[in-house]
Short mmCIF file of C-alpha atoms and ligand atoms in Angstrom, two decimals:
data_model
loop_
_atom_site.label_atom_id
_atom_site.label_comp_id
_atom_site.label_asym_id
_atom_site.label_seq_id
_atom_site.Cartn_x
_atom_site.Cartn_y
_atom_site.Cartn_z
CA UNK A 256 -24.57 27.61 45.95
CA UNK A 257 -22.23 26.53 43.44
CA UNK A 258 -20.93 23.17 43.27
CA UNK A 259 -17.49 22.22 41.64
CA UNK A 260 -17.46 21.26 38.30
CA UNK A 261 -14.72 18.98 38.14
CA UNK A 262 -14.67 15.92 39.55
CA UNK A 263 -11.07 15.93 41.19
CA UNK A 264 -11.92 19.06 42.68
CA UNK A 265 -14.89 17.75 44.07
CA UNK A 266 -12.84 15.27 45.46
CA UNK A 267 -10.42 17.06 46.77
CA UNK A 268 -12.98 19.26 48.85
CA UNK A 269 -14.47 16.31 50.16
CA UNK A 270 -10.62 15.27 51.46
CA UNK A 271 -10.75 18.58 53.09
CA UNK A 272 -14.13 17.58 54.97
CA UNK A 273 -13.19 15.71 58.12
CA UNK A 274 -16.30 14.12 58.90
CA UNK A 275 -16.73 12.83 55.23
CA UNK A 276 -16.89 8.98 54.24
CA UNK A 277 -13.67 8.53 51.97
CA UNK A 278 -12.71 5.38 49.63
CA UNK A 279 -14.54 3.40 47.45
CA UNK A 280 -16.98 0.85 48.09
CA UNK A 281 -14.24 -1.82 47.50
CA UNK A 282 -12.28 -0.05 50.35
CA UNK A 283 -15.12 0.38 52.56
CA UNK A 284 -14.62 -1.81 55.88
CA UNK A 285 -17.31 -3.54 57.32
CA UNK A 286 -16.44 -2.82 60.72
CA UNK A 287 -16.89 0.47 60.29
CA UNK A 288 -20.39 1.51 61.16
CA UNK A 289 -23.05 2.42 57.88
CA UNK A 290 -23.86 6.02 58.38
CA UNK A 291 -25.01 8.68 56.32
CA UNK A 292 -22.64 11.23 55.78
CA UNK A 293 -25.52 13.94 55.22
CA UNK A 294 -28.18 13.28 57.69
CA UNK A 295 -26.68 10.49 60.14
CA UNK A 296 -29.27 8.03 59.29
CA UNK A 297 -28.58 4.32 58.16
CA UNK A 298 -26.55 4.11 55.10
CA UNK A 299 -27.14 1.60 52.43
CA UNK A 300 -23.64 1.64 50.59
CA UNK A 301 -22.01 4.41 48.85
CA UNK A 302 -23.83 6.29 46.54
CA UNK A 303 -22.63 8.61 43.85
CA UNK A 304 -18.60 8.46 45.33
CA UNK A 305 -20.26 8.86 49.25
CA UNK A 306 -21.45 6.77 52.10
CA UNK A 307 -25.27 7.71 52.09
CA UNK A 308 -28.75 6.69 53.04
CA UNK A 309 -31.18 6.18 50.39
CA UNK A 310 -32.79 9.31 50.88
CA UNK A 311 -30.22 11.39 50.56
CA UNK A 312 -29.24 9.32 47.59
CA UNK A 313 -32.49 10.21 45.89
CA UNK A 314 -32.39 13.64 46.94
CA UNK A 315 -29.23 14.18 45.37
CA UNK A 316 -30.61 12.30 42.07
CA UNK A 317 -33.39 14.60 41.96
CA UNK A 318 -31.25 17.89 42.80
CA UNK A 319 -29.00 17.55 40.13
CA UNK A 320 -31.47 16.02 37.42
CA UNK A 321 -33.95 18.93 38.30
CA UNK A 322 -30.50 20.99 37.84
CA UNK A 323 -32.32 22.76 41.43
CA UNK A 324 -30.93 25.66 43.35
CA UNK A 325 -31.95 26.10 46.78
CA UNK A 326 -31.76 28.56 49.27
CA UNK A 327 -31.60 28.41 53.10
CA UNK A 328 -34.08 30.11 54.82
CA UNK A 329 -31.87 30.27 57.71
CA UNK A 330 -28.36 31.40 57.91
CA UNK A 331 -27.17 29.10 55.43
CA UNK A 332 -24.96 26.78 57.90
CA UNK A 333 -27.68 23.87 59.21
CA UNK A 334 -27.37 20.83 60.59
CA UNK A 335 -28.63 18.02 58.76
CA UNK A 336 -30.00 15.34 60.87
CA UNK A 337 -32.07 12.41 59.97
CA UNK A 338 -35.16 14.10 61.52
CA UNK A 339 -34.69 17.80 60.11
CA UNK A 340 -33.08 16.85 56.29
CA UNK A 341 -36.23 18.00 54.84
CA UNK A 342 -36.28 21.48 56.84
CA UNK A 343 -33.74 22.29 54.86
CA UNK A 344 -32.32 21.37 51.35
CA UNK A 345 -30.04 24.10 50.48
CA UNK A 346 -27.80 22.78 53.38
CA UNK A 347 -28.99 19.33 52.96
CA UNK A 348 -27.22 19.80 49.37
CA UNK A 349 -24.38 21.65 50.16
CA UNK A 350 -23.82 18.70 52.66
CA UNK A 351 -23.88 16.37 49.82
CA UNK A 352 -21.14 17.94 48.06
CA UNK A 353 -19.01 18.25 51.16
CA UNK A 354 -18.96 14.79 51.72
CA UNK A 355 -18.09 13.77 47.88
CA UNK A 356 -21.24 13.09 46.10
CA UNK A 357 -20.65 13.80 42.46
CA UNK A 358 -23.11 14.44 39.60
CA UNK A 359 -20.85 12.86 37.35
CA UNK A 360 -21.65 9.65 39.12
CA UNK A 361 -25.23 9.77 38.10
CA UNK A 362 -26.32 7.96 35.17
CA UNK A 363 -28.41 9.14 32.55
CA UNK A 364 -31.92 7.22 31.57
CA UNK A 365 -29.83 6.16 28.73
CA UNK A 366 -26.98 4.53 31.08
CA UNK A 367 -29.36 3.01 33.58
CA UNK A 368 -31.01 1.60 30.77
CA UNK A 369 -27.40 0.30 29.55
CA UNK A 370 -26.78 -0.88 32.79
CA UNK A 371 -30.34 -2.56 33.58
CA UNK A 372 -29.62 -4.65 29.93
CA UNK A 373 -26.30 -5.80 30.65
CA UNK A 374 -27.62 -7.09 34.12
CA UNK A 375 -30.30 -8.87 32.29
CA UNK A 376 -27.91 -10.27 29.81
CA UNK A 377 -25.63 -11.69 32.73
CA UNK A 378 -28.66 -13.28 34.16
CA UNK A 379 -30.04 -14.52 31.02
CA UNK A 380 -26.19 -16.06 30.45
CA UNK A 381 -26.04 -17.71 33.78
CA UNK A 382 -28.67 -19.22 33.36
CA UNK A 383 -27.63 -20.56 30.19
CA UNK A 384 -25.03 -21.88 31.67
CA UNK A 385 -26.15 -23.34 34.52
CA UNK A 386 -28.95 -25.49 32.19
CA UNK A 387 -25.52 -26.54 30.09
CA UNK A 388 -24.01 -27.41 33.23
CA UNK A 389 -22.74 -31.36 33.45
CA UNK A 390 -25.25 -32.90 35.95
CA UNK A 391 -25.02 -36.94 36.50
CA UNK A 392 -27.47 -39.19 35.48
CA UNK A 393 -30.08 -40.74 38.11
CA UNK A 394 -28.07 -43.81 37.02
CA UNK A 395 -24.89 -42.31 38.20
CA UNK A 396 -26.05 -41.01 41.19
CA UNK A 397 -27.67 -44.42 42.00
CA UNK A 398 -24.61 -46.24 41.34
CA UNK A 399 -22.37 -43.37 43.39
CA UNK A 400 -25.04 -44.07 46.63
CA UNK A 401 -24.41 -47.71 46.04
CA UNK A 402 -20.65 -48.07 46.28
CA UNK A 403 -20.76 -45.59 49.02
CA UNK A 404 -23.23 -47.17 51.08
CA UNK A 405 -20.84 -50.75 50.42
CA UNK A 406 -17.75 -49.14 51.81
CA UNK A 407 -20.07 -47.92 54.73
CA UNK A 408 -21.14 -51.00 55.25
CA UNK A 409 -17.49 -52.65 54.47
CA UNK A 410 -15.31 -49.90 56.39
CA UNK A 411 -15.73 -49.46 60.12
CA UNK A 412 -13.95 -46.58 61.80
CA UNK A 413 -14.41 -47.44 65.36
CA UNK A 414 -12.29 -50.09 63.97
CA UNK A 415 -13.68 -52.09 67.31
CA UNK A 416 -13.63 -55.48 65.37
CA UNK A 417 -9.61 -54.99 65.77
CA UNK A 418 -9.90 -56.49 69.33
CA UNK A 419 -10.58 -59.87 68.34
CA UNK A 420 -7.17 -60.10 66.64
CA UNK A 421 -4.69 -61.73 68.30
CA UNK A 422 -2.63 -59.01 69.79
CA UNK A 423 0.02 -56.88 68.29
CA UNK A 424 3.53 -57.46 69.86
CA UNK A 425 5.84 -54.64 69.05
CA UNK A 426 9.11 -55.95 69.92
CA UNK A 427 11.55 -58.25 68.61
CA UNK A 428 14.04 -57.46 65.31
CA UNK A 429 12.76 -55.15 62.64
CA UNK A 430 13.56 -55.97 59.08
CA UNK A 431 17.63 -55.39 58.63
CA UNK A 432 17.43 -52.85 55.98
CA UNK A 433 15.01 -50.91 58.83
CA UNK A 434 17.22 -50.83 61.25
CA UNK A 435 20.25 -50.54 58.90
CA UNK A 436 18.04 -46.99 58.44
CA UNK A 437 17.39 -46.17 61.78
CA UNK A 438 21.22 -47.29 62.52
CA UNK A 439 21.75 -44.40 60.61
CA UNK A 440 20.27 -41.36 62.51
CA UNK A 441 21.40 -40.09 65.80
CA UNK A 442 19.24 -39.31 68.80
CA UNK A 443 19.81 -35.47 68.81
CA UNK A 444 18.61 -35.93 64.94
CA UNK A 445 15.37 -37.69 65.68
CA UNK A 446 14.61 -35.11 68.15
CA UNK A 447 15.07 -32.27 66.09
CA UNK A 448 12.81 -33.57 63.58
CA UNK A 449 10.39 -34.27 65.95
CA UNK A 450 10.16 -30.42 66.91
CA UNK A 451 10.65 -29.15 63.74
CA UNK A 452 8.52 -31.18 61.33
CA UNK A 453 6.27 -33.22 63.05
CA UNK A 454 2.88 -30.86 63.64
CA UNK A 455 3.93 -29.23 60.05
CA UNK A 456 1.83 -29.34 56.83
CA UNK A 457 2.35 -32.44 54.99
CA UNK A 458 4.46 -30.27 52.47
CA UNK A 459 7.58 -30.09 55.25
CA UNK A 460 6.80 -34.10 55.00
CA UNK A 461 7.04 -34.29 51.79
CA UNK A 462 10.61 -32.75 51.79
CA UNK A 463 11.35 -35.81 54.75
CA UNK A 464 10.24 -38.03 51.97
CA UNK A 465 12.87 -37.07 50.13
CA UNK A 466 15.40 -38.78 52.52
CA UNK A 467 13.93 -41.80 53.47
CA UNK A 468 15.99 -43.36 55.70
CA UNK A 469 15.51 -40.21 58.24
CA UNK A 470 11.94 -40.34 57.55
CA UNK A 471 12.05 -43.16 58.84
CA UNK A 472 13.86 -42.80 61.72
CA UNK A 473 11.67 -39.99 62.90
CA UNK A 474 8.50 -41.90 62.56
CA UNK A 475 9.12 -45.66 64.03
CA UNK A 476 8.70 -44.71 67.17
CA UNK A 477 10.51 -46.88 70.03
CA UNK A 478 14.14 -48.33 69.02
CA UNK A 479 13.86 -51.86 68.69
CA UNK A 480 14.38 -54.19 71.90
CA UNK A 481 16.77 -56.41 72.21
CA UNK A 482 15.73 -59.35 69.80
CA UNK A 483 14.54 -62.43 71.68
CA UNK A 484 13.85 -64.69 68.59
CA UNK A 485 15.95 -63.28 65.27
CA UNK A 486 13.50 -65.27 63.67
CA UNK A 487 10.20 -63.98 65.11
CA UNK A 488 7.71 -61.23 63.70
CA UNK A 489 6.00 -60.41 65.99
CA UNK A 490 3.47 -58.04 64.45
CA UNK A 491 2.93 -60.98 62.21
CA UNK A 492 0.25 -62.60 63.89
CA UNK A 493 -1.64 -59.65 64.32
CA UNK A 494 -1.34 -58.38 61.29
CA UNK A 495 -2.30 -61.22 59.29
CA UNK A 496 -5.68 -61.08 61.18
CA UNK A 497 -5.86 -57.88 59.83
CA UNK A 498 -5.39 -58.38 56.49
CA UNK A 499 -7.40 -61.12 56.63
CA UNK A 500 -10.32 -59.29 58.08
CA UNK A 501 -10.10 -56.23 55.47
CA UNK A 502 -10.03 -59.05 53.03
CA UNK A 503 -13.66 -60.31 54.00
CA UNK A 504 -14.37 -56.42 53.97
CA UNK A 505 -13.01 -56.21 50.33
CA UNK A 506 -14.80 -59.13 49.22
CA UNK A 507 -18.05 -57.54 50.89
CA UNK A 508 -17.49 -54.33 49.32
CA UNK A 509 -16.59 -55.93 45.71
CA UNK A 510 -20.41 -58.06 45.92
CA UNK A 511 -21.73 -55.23 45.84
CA UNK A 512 -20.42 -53.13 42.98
CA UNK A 513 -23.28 -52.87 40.46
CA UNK A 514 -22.27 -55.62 38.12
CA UNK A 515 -19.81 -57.79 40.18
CA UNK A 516 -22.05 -60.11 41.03
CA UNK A 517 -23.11 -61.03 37.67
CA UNK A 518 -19.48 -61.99 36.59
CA UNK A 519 -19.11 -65.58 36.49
CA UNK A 520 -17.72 -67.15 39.59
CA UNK A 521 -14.14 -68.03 38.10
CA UNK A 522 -13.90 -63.94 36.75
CA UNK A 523 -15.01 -62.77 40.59
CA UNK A 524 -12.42 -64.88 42.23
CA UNK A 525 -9.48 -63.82 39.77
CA UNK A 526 -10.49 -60.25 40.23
CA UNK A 527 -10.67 -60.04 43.65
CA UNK A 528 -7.46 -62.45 44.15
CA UNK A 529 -5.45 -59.64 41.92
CA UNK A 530 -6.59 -56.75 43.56
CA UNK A 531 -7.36 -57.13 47.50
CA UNK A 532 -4.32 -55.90 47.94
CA UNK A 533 -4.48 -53.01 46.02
CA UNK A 534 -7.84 -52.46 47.53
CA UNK A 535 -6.38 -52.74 51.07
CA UNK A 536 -3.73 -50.43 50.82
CA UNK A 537 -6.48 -48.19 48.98
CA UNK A 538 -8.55 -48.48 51.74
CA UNK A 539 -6.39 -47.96 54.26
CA UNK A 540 -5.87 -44.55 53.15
CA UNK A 541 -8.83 -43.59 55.46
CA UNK A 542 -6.63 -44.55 58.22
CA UNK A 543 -3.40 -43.27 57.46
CA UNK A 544 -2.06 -39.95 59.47
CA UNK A 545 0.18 -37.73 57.48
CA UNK A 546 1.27 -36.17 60.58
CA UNK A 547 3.51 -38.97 62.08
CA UNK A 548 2.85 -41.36 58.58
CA UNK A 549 0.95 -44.29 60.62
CA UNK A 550 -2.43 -45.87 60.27
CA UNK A 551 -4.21 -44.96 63.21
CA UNK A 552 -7.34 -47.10 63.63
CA UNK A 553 -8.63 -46.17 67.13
CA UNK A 554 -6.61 -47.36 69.93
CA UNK A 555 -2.29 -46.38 70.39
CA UNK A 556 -2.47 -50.54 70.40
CA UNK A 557 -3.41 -50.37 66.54
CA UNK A 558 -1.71 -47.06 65.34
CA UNK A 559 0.83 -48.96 63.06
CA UNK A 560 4.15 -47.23 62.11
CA UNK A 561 6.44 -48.16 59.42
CA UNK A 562 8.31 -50.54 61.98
CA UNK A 563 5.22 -52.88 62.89
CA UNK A 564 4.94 -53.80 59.36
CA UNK A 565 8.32 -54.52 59.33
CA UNK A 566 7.41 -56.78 62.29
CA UNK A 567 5.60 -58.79 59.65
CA UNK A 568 8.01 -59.44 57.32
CA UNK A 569 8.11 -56.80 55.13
CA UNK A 570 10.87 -54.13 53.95
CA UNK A 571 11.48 -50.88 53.11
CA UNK A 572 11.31 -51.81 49.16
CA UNK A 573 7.86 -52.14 49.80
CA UNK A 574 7.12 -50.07 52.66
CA UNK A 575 8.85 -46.81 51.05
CA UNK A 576 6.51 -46.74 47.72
CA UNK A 577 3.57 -47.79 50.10
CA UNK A 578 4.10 -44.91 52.09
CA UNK A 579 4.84 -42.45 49.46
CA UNK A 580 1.50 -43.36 47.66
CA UNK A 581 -0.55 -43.43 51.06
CA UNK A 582 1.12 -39.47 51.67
CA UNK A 583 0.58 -38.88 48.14
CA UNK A 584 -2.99 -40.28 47.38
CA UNK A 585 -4.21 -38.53 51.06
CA UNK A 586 -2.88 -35.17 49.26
CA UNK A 587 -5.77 -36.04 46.76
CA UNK A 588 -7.90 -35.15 49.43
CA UNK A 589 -10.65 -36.98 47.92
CA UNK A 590 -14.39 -37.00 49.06
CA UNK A 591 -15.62 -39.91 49.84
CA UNK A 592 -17.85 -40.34 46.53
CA UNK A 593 -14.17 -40.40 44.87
CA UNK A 594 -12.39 -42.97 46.76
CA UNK A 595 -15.16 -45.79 46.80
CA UNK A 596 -15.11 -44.92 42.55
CA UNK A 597 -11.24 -45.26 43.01
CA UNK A 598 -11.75 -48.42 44.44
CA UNK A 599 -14.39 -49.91 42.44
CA UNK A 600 -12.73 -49.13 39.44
CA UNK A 601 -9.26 -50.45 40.80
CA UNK A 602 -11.44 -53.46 41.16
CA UNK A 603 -12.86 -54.31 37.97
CA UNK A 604 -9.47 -53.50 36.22
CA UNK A 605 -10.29 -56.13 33.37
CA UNK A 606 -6.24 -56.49 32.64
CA UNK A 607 -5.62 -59.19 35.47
CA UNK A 608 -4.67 -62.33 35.33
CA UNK A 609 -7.10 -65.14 35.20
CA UNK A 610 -9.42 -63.25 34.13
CA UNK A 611 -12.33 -64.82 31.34
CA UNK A 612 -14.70 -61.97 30.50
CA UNK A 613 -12.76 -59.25 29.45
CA UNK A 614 -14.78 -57.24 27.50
CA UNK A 615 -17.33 -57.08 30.12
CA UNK A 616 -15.36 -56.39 33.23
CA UNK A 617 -14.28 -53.29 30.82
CA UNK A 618 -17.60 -52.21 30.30
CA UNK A 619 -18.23 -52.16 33.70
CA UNK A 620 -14.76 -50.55 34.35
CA UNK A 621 -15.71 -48.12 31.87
CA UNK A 622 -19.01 -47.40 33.13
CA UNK A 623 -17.31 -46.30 36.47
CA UNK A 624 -14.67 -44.25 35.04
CA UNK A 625 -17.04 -41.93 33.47
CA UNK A 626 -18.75 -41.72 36.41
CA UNK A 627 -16.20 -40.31 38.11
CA UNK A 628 -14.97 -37.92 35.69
CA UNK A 629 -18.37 -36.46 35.56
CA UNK A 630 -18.44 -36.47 39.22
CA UNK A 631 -15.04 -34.33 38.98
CA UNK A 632 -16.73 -32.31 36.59
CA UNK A 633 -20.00 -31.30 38.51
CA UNK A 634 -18.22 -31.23 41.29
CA UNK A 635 -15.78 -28.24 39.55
CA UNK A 636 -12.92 -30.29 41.23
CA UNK A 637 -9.64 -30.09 39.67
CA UNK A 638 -9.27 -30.82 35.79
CA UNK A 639 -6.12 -33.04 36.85
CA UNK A 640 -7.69 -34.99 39.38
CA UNK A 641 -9.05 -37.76 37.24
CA UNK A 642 -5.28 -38.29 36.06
CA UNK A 643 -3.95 -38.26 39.05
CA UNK A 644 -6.15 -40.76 40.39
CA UNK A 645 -5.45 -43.15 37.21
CA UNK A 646 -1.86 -42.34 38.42
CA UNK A 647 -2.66 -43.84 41.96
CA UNK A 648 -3.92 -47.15 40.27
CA UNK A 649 -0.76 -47.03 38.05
CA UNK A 650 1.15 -47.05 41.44
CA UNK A 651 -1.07 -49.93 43.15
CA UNK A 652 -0.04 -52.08 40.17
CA UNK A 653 4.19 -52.10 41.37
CA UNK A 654 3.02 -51.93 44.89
CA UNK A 655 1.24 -54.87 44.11
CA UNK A 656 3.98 -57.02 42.48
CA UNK A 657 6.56 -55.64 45.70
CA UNK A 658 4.07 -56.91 47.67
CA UNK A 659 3.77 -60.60 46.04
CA UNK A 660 7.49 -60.93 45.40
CA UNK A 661 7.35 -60.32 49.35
CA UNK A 662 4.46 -62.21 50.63
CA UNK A 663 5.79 -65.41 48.57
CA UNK A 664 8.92 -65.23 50.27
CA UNK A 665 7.61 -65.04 53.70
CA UNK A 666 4.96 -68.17 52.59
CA UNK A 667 8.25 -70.09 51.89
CA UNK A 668 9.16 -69.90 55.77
CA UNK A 669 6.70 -72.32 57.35
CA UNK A 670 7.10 -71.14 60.58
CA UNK A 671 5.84 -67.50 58.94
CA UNK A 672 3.24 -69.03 56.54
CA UNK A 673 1.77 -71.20 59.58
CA UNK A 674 0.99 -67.51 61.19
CA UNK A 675 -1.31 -66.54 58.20
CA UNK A 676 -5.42 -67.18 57.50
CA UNK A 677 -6.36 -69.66 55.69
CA UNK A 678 -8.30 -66.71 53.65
CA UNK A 679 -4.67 -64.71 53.14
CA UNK A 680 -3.05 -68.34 52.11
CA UNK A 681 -5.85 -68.54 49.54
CA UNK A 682 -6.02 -64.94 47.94
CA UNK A 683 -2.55 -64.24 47.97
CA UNK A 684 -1.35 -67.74 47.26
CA UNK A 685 0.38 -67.95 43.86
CA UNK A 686 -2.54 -70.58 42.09
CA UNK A 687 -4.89 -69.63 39.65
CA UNK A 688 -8.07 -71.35 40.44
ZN1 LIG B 893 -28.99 10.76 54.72
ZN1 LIG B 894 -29.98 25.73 55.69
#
């Protein structure tokens, strides 16, 4: 028997071989079924450039380390099964060869020694690495299971407590420079949009975002009736329940950040006054749909488009950054340990007004912003989420002031202002306590 002594010859009579395994193991499909190209028993992976079992894969070894010749005692042309391979090994070899197996693919003592270090060396540097890895405190982790548990406690997604609001009434004018926008857009327009973009991935949205106006259009839903009161909002009542309510929830959530409560009275009230909105339209992030950009909290009677908040009173120079940040911060696609940091941290922002304490509302502040980074960190999330998410708070701050500038114009219409909480009067109102 005399096997070829070059490798690409050896592969090129193994091409010639029908029946023989080709390709590499990185090739190798794993639909195809593991079987031994020499015997037909069970293979175990390829072996020396061929699909074999591990006994032919140690007969091989030993052939061509013992450097053996064999001879058939038969006529030389056996069939090697699983059951007869030892009956023969002169065949059993020459089958080896046919299908591809190549000396040249067996290591020396010297290279499997090589090879055994290396793997040792990988193993001893994983583990290395893994004992260097960033791991958070039990402090952190505490304080991460505490602000989650508040929002759980603070956020409910049945959103069943929306039933005791008084009613949403979707009719009545929208805001002019709304329906100046929706003015603007034909039917045959809105309907193409509709098929085209609507079930897309929020990247086709993003382009919509682009042109506002049509985004608009394609997302409000229902042109406006007929006005019956040009001076009524009539989402207004409803919606000033709601903000309201997520207020309570805010203030709820805010007790129990680690640290809030130990601020002095005065430092609580300024915080929270600054921020609840901020915290709101964070929070409401959990609600908001990318695919038709509403917040849909349970029932079609509180999936709120661009045009109900209209219905309250407020406009697109609000509603157009608010919407852009709620598409933009849901791209985030933050976990939920991430957005209750978000929030707590947009909380205890020490630069608002009113506030006493500075230093230590910073320290706290500080305290959480580390926590989250080296939540990002363990977590091997992106390196640029942490900016981004300082971005987001960057954004709350001119949503914020829209949203003030707005809200004090609407408190100056008493027939508006007499349709708000005495909690929304009091946390958005203008005085510094
Ligand atoms: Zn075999
Ligand atoms: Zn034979």
């Amino acid at each position: 028997l005399s096997l070829p002594a070059s490798p690409l010859l050896a592969v090129m009579e193994s091409m010639a071989v029908s029946t023989s395994v080709m390709g590499s193991a990185d090739e190798f499909d794993r639909n195809v079924p593991r079987i031994c190209g020499v015997c037909g028993d069970k293979a175990t992976g390829f072996h020396f450039n061929a699909m074999t079992c591990e006994g032919c894969k140690g007969f091989f070894r030993r052939s061509m380390k013992r450097k053996a010749t064999f001879t058939c005692p038969f006529n030389g042309s056996c069939t090697i099964t699983k059951d007869n391979r030892r009956h023969c090994q002169a065949c059993r070899l020459k089958r080896c060869v046919e299908i591809g197996m190549m000396k040249e693919f067996i290591l020396t003592d010297e290279e499997v020694q090589r090879k055994k270090d290396l793997i040792m060396k990988r193993k001893e540097e994983e583990a290395l690495r893994e004992a260097s890895r960033p791991r958070l405190s039990e402090e952190q982790s505490r304080v991460i299971s505490m602000l989650v548990e508040a929002h759980r406690k603070t956020y409910d997604d049945s959103y069943s407590d929306f039933k005791q609001f008084r009613p949403p009434v979707r009719e009545g004018p929208v805001t002019r420079s709304a329906s100046r926008a929706a003015s603007l857009n034909s039917l045959s327009n809105l309907s193409d949009a509709s098929s085209d973009s609507f079930s897309q991935s929020p990247e086709s949205v993003d382009m919509k975002l682009m042109n506002f106006s049509n985004l608009l259009a394609m997302y409000q839903g229902n042109s406006p009736e007929p006005q019956k009161d040009p001076t009524g909002l009539s989402m207004l009542p409803h919606l000033a329940d709601l903000v309201s309510y997520s207020i309570q929830k805010v203030i709820g959530f805010a007790k129990m950040i680690p640290g809030f409560r130990d601020l002095t009275a005065d430092d609580q009230i300024a915080l929270l006054k600054s921020s609840a909105i901020e915290i709101i339209m964070l929070r409401s992030n959990q609600s908001f749909n990318l695919e038709d950009m509403s917040w849909t909290c349970g029932s079609p009677d509180f999936k709120y488009c661009i045009n109900d908040v209209t219905r309250a009173g407020h406009t697109m120079e609000l509603l157009e950054p608010l919407v852009k940040f709620q598409v933009n911060l849901k791209k985030l696609n933050l976990d939920e340990e991430e957005h209750v940091l978000l929030m707590a941290i947009c909380l205890l922002s020490p630069d608002r007004p009113g506030v006493q304490d500075h230093a230590r509302i910073e320290a706290l502040q500080d305290k959480l912003s580390e926590i989250l980074q080296d939540y990002i960190r363990v977590h091997r999330r992106s390196r640029l989420l942490y900016a981004k998410m300082i971005q987001k708070l960057a954004d709350l701050r001119s949503l914020n002031e829209e949203h003030s500038k707005q809200y004090r114009c609407l408190s100056f219409q008493p027939e508006h202002s007499t349709q708000l909480t005495p909690l929304v009067l009091e946390v958005f109102g203008s005085e510094v306590s």
